[in-house]
Structure formats: C-alpha cells, structure tokens
Short mmCIF file of C-alpha atoms in Angstrom, two decimals:
data_model
loop_
_atom_site.label_atom_id
_atom_site.label_comp_id
_atom_site.label_asym_id
_atom_site.label_seq_id
_atom_site.Cartn_x
_atom_site.Cartn_y
_atom_site.Cartn_z
CA MET A 979 -41.59 -11.30 34.12
CA PRO A 980 -39.01 -8.56 34.80
CA GLY A 981 -36.41 -7.89 32.16
CA PRO A 982 -32.65 -7.87 32.75
CA ARG A 983 -31.38 -5.31 35.22
CA PRO A 984 -29.88 -2.20 33.58
CA HIS A 985 -26.39 -2.82 34.92
CA ALA A 986 -26.48 -6.45 33.69
CA ALA A 987 -27.54 -5.35 30.20
CA ALA A 988 -24.80 -2.71 30.17
CA HIS A 989 -22.24 -5.31 31.24
CA ALA A 990 -23.37 -7.69 28.49
CA HIS A 991 -23.13 -4.91 25.92
CA THR A 992 -19.63 -3.94 27.08
CA HIS A 993 -18.54 -7.57 26.94
CA ALA A 994 -19.90 -7.96 23.39
CA VAL A 995 -18.15 -4.78 22.22
CA THR A 996 -14.87 -5.92 23.80
CA ARG A 997 -15.17 -9.34 22.14
CA VAL A 998 -15.73 -7.77 18.71
CA ARG A 999 -12.79 -5.39 19.25
CA GLU A 1000 -10.53 -8.30 20.18
CA ARG A 1001 -11.63 -10.25 17.11
CA ARG A 1002 -10.96 -7.28 14.85
CA HIS A 1003 -7.50 -6.92 16.38
CA ARG A 1004 -6.75 -10.63 15.93
CA LEU A 1005 -7.95 -10.59 12.33
CA ALA A 1006 -5.95 -7.46 11.51
CA ALA A 1007 -2.81 -8.98 13.05
CA GLU A 1008 -3.29 -12.26 11.15
CA ALA A 1009 -3.95 -10.41 7.88
CA ALA A 1010 -0.76 -8.40 8.42
CA ARG A 1011 1.22 -11.59 9.07
CA LEU A 1012 -0.13 -13.16 5.87
CA MET A 1013 0.76 -10.05 3.89
CA VAL A 1014 4.35 -10.09 5.16
CA GLU A 1015 5.01 -13.83 5.06
CA GLY A 1016 2.95 -14.63 1.97
CA GLY A 1017 3.69 -11.54 -0.07
CA ILE A 1018 -0.03 -10.68 -0.31
CA ARG A 1019 -0.64 -7.07 -1.27
CA ASP A 1020 -4.42 -7.13 -1.54
CA TYR A 1021 -6.04 -6.10 1.74
CA ARG A 1022 -9.33 -7.81 0.91
CA LEU A 1023 -7.63 -11.10 0.08
CA ALA A 1024 -5.49 -10.95 3.24
CA LYS A 1025 -8.59 -10.24 5.31
CA ARG A 1026 -10.51 -13.14 3.77
CA LYS A 1027 -7.64 -15.58 4.31
CA ALA A 1028 -7.21 -14.40 7.90
CA ALA A 1029 -10.93 -14.89 8.57
CA GLN A 1030 -10.77 -18.43 7.16
CA ARG A 1031 -7.73 -19.31 9.26
CA LEU A 1032 -9.26 -17.97 12.48
CA GLY A 1033 -12.82 -19.10 11.77
CA ILE A 1034 -14.25 -15.61 12.27
CA PHE A 1035 -16.86 -14.59 9.72
CA ASP A 1036 -19.26 -12.07 11.30
CA ASP A 1037 -19.09 -8.73 9.51
CA ALA A 1038 -18.73 -6.70 12.71
CA SER A 1039 -15.45 -8.48 13.47
CA LEU A 1040 -13.88 -7.75 10.08
CA PRO A 1041 -11.25 -5.00 10.40
CA GLY A 1042 -11.04 -2.08 8.03
CA ASN A 1043 -8.10 -1.62 5.69
CA ARG A 1044 -6.70 1.13 7.89
CA GLU A 1045 -6.64 -1.29 10.84
CA ILE A 1046 -4.78 -3.83 8.72
CA GLU A 1047 -2.26 -1.22 7.59
CA ASP A 1048 -1.62 -0.24 11.21
CA ALA A 1049 -1.16 -3.92 12.10
CA LEU A 1050 1.20 -4.33 9.14
CA ARG A 1051 3.40 -1.48 10.35
CA GLU A 1052 3.43 -2.95 13.84
CA TYR A 1053 4.33 -6.43 12.55
CA GLN A 1054 7.19 -4.99 10.52
CA ARG A 1055 8.41 -3.01 13.52
CA LEU A 1056 8.42 -6.08 15.74
CA PHE A 1057 9.56 -8.85 13.39
CA GLN A 1058 11.31 -7.15 10.47
CA ARG A 1059 13.27 -4.51 12.32
CA ALA A 1060 16.40 -5.06 10.21
CA GLN A 1061 15.31 -6.38 6.81
CA GLN A 1062 12.21 -4.26 6.11
CA PRO A 1063 13.96 -0.84 6.27
CA ASP A 1064 16.70 -2.19 3.97
CA ALA A 1065 14.15 -3.48 1.45
CA LEU A 1066 12.26 -0.20 1.61
CA ARG A 1067 15.35 1.92 1.00
CA GLN A 1068 16.48 -0.33 -1.87
CA ARG A 1069 13.13 0.21 -3.59
CA ARG A 1070 13.07 3.94 -2.94
CA GLU A 1071 16.55 4.29 -4.39
CA ALA A 1072 15.51 2.25 -7.45
CA ALA A 1073 12.35 4.32 -7.88
CA LEU A 1074 14.33 7.53 -8.37
CA PRO A 1075 15.98 6.67 -11.72
CA ALA A 1076 12.64 5.19 -12.84
CA LEU A 1077 10.93 8.52 -12.16
CA GLU A 1078 13.67 10.28 -14.10
CA PHE A 1079 13.33 7.79 -16.97
CA PHE A 1080 9.58 8.47 -17.20
CA ALA A 1081 9.94 12.24 -16.70
CA ALA A 1082 7.91 12.97 -19.85
CA PHE A 1083 4.89 11.37 -18.17
CA GLN A 1084 5.06 13.47 -14.97
CA PRO A 1085 5.46 10.31 -12.86
CA ARG A 1086 4.76 9.77 -9.18
CA VAL A 1087 5.78 6.95 -6.86
CA VAL A 1088 2.85 5.52 -4.88
CA GLY A 1089 1.89 2.61 -2.67
CA PRO A 1090 4.09 0.81 -0.13
CA VAL A 1091 7.36 2.28 -1.47
CA TRP A 1092 6.09 5.79 -0.82
CA ASP A 1093 4.10 5.17 2.39
CA GLY A 1094 6.90 3.14 4.01
CA THR A 1095 5.41 -0.37 4.21
CA ALA A 1096 7.33 -1.89 1.28
CA ASP A 1097 9.24 -5.10 1.94
CA ALA A 1098 11.11 -7.72 -0.10
CA HIS A 1099 7.85 -8.76 -1.82
CA SER A 1100 6.83 -5.26 -2.91
CA ALA A 1101 6.80 -4.01 -6.47
CA ILE A 1102 7.67 -0.37 -7.08
CA ALA A 1103 4.35 1.23 -8.03
CA LEU A 1104 4.40 4.27 -10.30
CA HIS A 1105 1.67 6.50 -11.70
CA LEU A 1106 2.37 7.84 -15.20
CA HIS A 1107 0.17 10.49 -16.81
CA SER A 1108 -0.80 10.70 -20.47
CA ASP A 1109 -3.95 11.07 -22.53
CA ASP A 1110 -2.34 8.97 -25.28
CA PRO A 1111 -2.90 5.29 -24.40
CA ASP A 1112 -0.05 4.23 -26.69
CA ALA A 1113 2.58 6.66 -25.42
CA VAL A 1114 3.91 4.57 -22.54
CA PRO A 1115 4.14 1.20 -24.37
CA ARG A 1116 5.75 3.05 -27.28
CA TRP A 1117 8.31 4.60 -24.90
CA LEU A 1118 9.08 1.20 -23.37
CA ALA A 1119 9.47 -0.39 -26.81
CA GLU A 1120 11.78 2.40 -28.00
CA HIS A 1121 14.06 1.65 -25.06
CA ALA A 1122 13.87 -2.13 -25.52
CA ILE A 1123 12.23 -2.71 -22.14
CA PRO A 1124 10.03 -5.84 -22.17
CA ALA A 1125 6.83 -5.27 -20.24
CA ARG A 1126 3.66 -7.24 -19.51
CA PRO A 1127 0.31 -5.46 -19.82
CA ARG A 1128 -2.38 -5.51 -17.15
CA HIS A 1129 -5.12 -3.25 -15.77
CA HIS A 1130 -5.88 -1.75 -12.38
CA ARG A 1131 -9.41 -0.86 -11.34
CA LEU A 1132 -9.14 2.52 -9.62
CA ARG A 1133 -11.63 5.01 -8.20
CA LEU A 1134 -10.94 8.47 -9.60
CA ASP A 1135 -13.40 10.00 -7.15
CA HIS A 1136 -16.52 8.95 -5.27
CA GLU A 1137 -18.51 8.66 -8.51
CA ARG A 1138 -16.05 7.54 -11.21
CA GLU A 1139 -13.98 4.39 -11.67
CA VAL A 1140 -11.51 3.50 -14.40
CA ASP A 1141 -9.75 0.39 -15.68
CA ALA A 1142 -6.32 1.96 -16.00
CA PRO A 1143 -3.73 0.24 -18.21
CA ALA A 1144 -0.55 -0.77 -16.44
CA TRP A 1145 2.79 -2.21 -17.43
CA LEU A 1146 4.89 -4.64 -15.41
CA PHE A 1147 8.63 -4.80 -16.00
CA ALA A 1148 11.81 -5.63 -14.11
CA ALA A 1149 15.03 -3.70 -13.62
CA ASP A 1150 18.01 -4.53 -11.41
CA GLY A 1151 16.17 -7.51 -10.00
CA LEU A 1152 13.17 -5.46 -8.84
CA GLU A 1153 9.62 -5.43 -10.17
CA PHE A 1154 7.97 -2.21 -11.35
CA ASP A 1155 4.23 -1.68 -11.79
CA ALA A 1156 3.53 1.45 -13.86
CA THR A 1157 -0.11 2.53 -14.12
CA VAL A 1158 -1.08 5.03 -16.83
CA LEU A 1159 -3.63 7.66 -15.82
CA PRO A 1160 -5.23 10.62 -17.59
CA LEU A 1161 -3.42 13.94 -17.27
CA ASP A 1162 -6.17 15.42 -15.09
CA CYS A 1163 -5.23 12.89 -12.38
CA LEU A 1164 -2.18 15.07 -11.71
CA ARG A 1165 -4.48 17.48 -9.88
CA GLN A 1166 -5.91 14.76 -7.65
CA ALA A 1167 -4.68 11.19 -7.30
CA PRO A 1168 -7.10 8.25 -7.45
CA LEU A 1169 -8.69 7.30 -4.16
CA SER A 1170 -6.86 4.91 -1.85
CA GLY A 1171 -8.36 1.54 -1.09
CA VAL A 1172 -7.14 1.95 2.49
CA ASP A 1173 -8.90 5.13 3.61
CA GLY A 1174 -10.85 6.39 0.58
CA ARG A 1175 -8.74 9.55 0.35
CA PRO A 1176 -6.51 10.57 -2.58
CA MET A 1177 -3.50 8.27 -2.70
CA ARG A 1178 -0.31 9.53 -1.16
CA ARG A 1179 2.36 9.89 -3.84
CA GLY A 1180 5.66 11.62 -4.47
CA SER A 1181 7.52 13.25 -7.34
CA ALA A 1182 11.22 12.72 -8.04
CA HIS A 1183 11.99 15.92 -6.12
CA GLN A 1184 9.98 14.75 -3.13
CA LEU A 1185 11.57 11.29 -3.25
CA ARG A 1186 15.07 12.81 -3.22
CA ALA A 1187 14.12 14.80 -0.13
CA LEU A 1188 12.70 11.69 1.53
CA LEU A 1189 15.85 9.67 0.81
CA ALA A 1190 18.00 12.47 2.22
CA ALA A 1191 15.85 12.60 5.37
CA ASP A 1192 16.09 8.82 5.73
CA GLU A 1193 19.87 8.98 5.42
CA ILE A 1194 20.13 11.68 8.09
CA ALA A 1195 17.85 9.69 10.41
CA GLY A 1196 20.00 6.61 9.84
CA HIS A 1197 23.20 8.46 10.74
CA GLU A 1198 21.56 9.85 13.87
CA ALA A 1199 20.41 6.37 14.92
CA GLU A 1200 23.91 4.99 14.41
CA ALA A 1201 25.39 7.81 16.48
CA LEU A 1202 22.98 7.13 19.33
CA ALA A 1203 23.79 3.42 19.23
CA ARG A 1204 27.52 4.01 19.74
#
C-alpha cells in the first residue's frame, strides 16, 4: 500500500510545527500574565500554572524562560504602559542608596530591577560579596536593620552550584533581597536561570548612569508628546 505523498507529509509536518509554535506562544503569554497579575517571579512556577490553566502538557509546547521573559516585556508594554515604568524607576532609585550602604561588600543590583522588568511586585535584588558568612548579618545588626534569612540555589558555572545565604529586609516600603556570594563571584556572576549566561548586574556607578539615561529619555518623550 503506498505511503503518504511527499507533499502531504510535508504539509502535515508544517502544520504540527505551527501548532506547537502557537502553543508555546500561548503558554508564554499566559505565564507572563500570571507573573504580572499574580506577582509570581519564578519562571518555572509561572510556566507550570500556565500549562495547567490552558491544559497543555506536552514538553515540546513548553516555552523556554527566554520566551517567557520576552512575553513579559510585551505584556508590560501593552497593559502596564504607565505604572510599570514608574515602579521600575522607584526601585532603581531605591537601589542606589542600598548599594552605597553595602559598599564594603562590593554590591551589584541584579534581576528585574536591573534588566528592566521590575513592577510593583518586585523585590530589589542585590548581590553582596564576602568570604565571611557572618559579615553581612553582623553589618545589618550593627545598623539595627531587621532581616529574615533565606537561601538561594544558584549555579556558579556549568559544573558548580551553591546554596547562597540571603537576607530579606524592607526600607521605605520596598522589599530588598540581598544574596551573599563569595568574593570570586565578582569576576563572573552566577548563571541566569533565563538564558544560562552570567547574570546581568550593575554597580552603583552603572546604576547612576542608567538612571541619568532614563531621565534624559523621559524628558525627550515628554518633549515629543507636546
């Protein structure tokens, strides 16, 4: 019995690829919506909840974290045009004195506040560097800053992982999440859960430059709108 004609098989394959692509797009968009509306910051959790809501469970249809991040930026652009930039700038401005406060630990701002996806649910994530595990909690105690301990599982490179101690505290109504890393992580940041590359991060000097650039861009946008 003759098999399917080549053009029919090619058509079926194209249709299947298109269907998977559409499912990935739908899942990424739903995960992004859940992250924004539910304050979820874990890509894996957002992806799982999106899959449950849409009833899509085949592995090929599950989007990667980069796809979800792209969908998150698009969702914010479409539905949070006013409030998200304000929340982002508020957190960037608050991160600057925090970096100055932790100057002895060669701090860096990381995560949504640095990459531009922070919203009203986002904590201000910092990386502090010290080989003394007691230095940061001692510094916080000396300045009477109450903080809750936790740990973050991070990949230092493609072979090593670490349970890094972290400290959660609040200032001016905003939440801070300060992770303490070994000093050698100054040379290369831990790997991102989004793309597997070293995390993007900024020093106080770089954050000042970013805030200045944001302010200039804002003035230019206002001028064009007049």
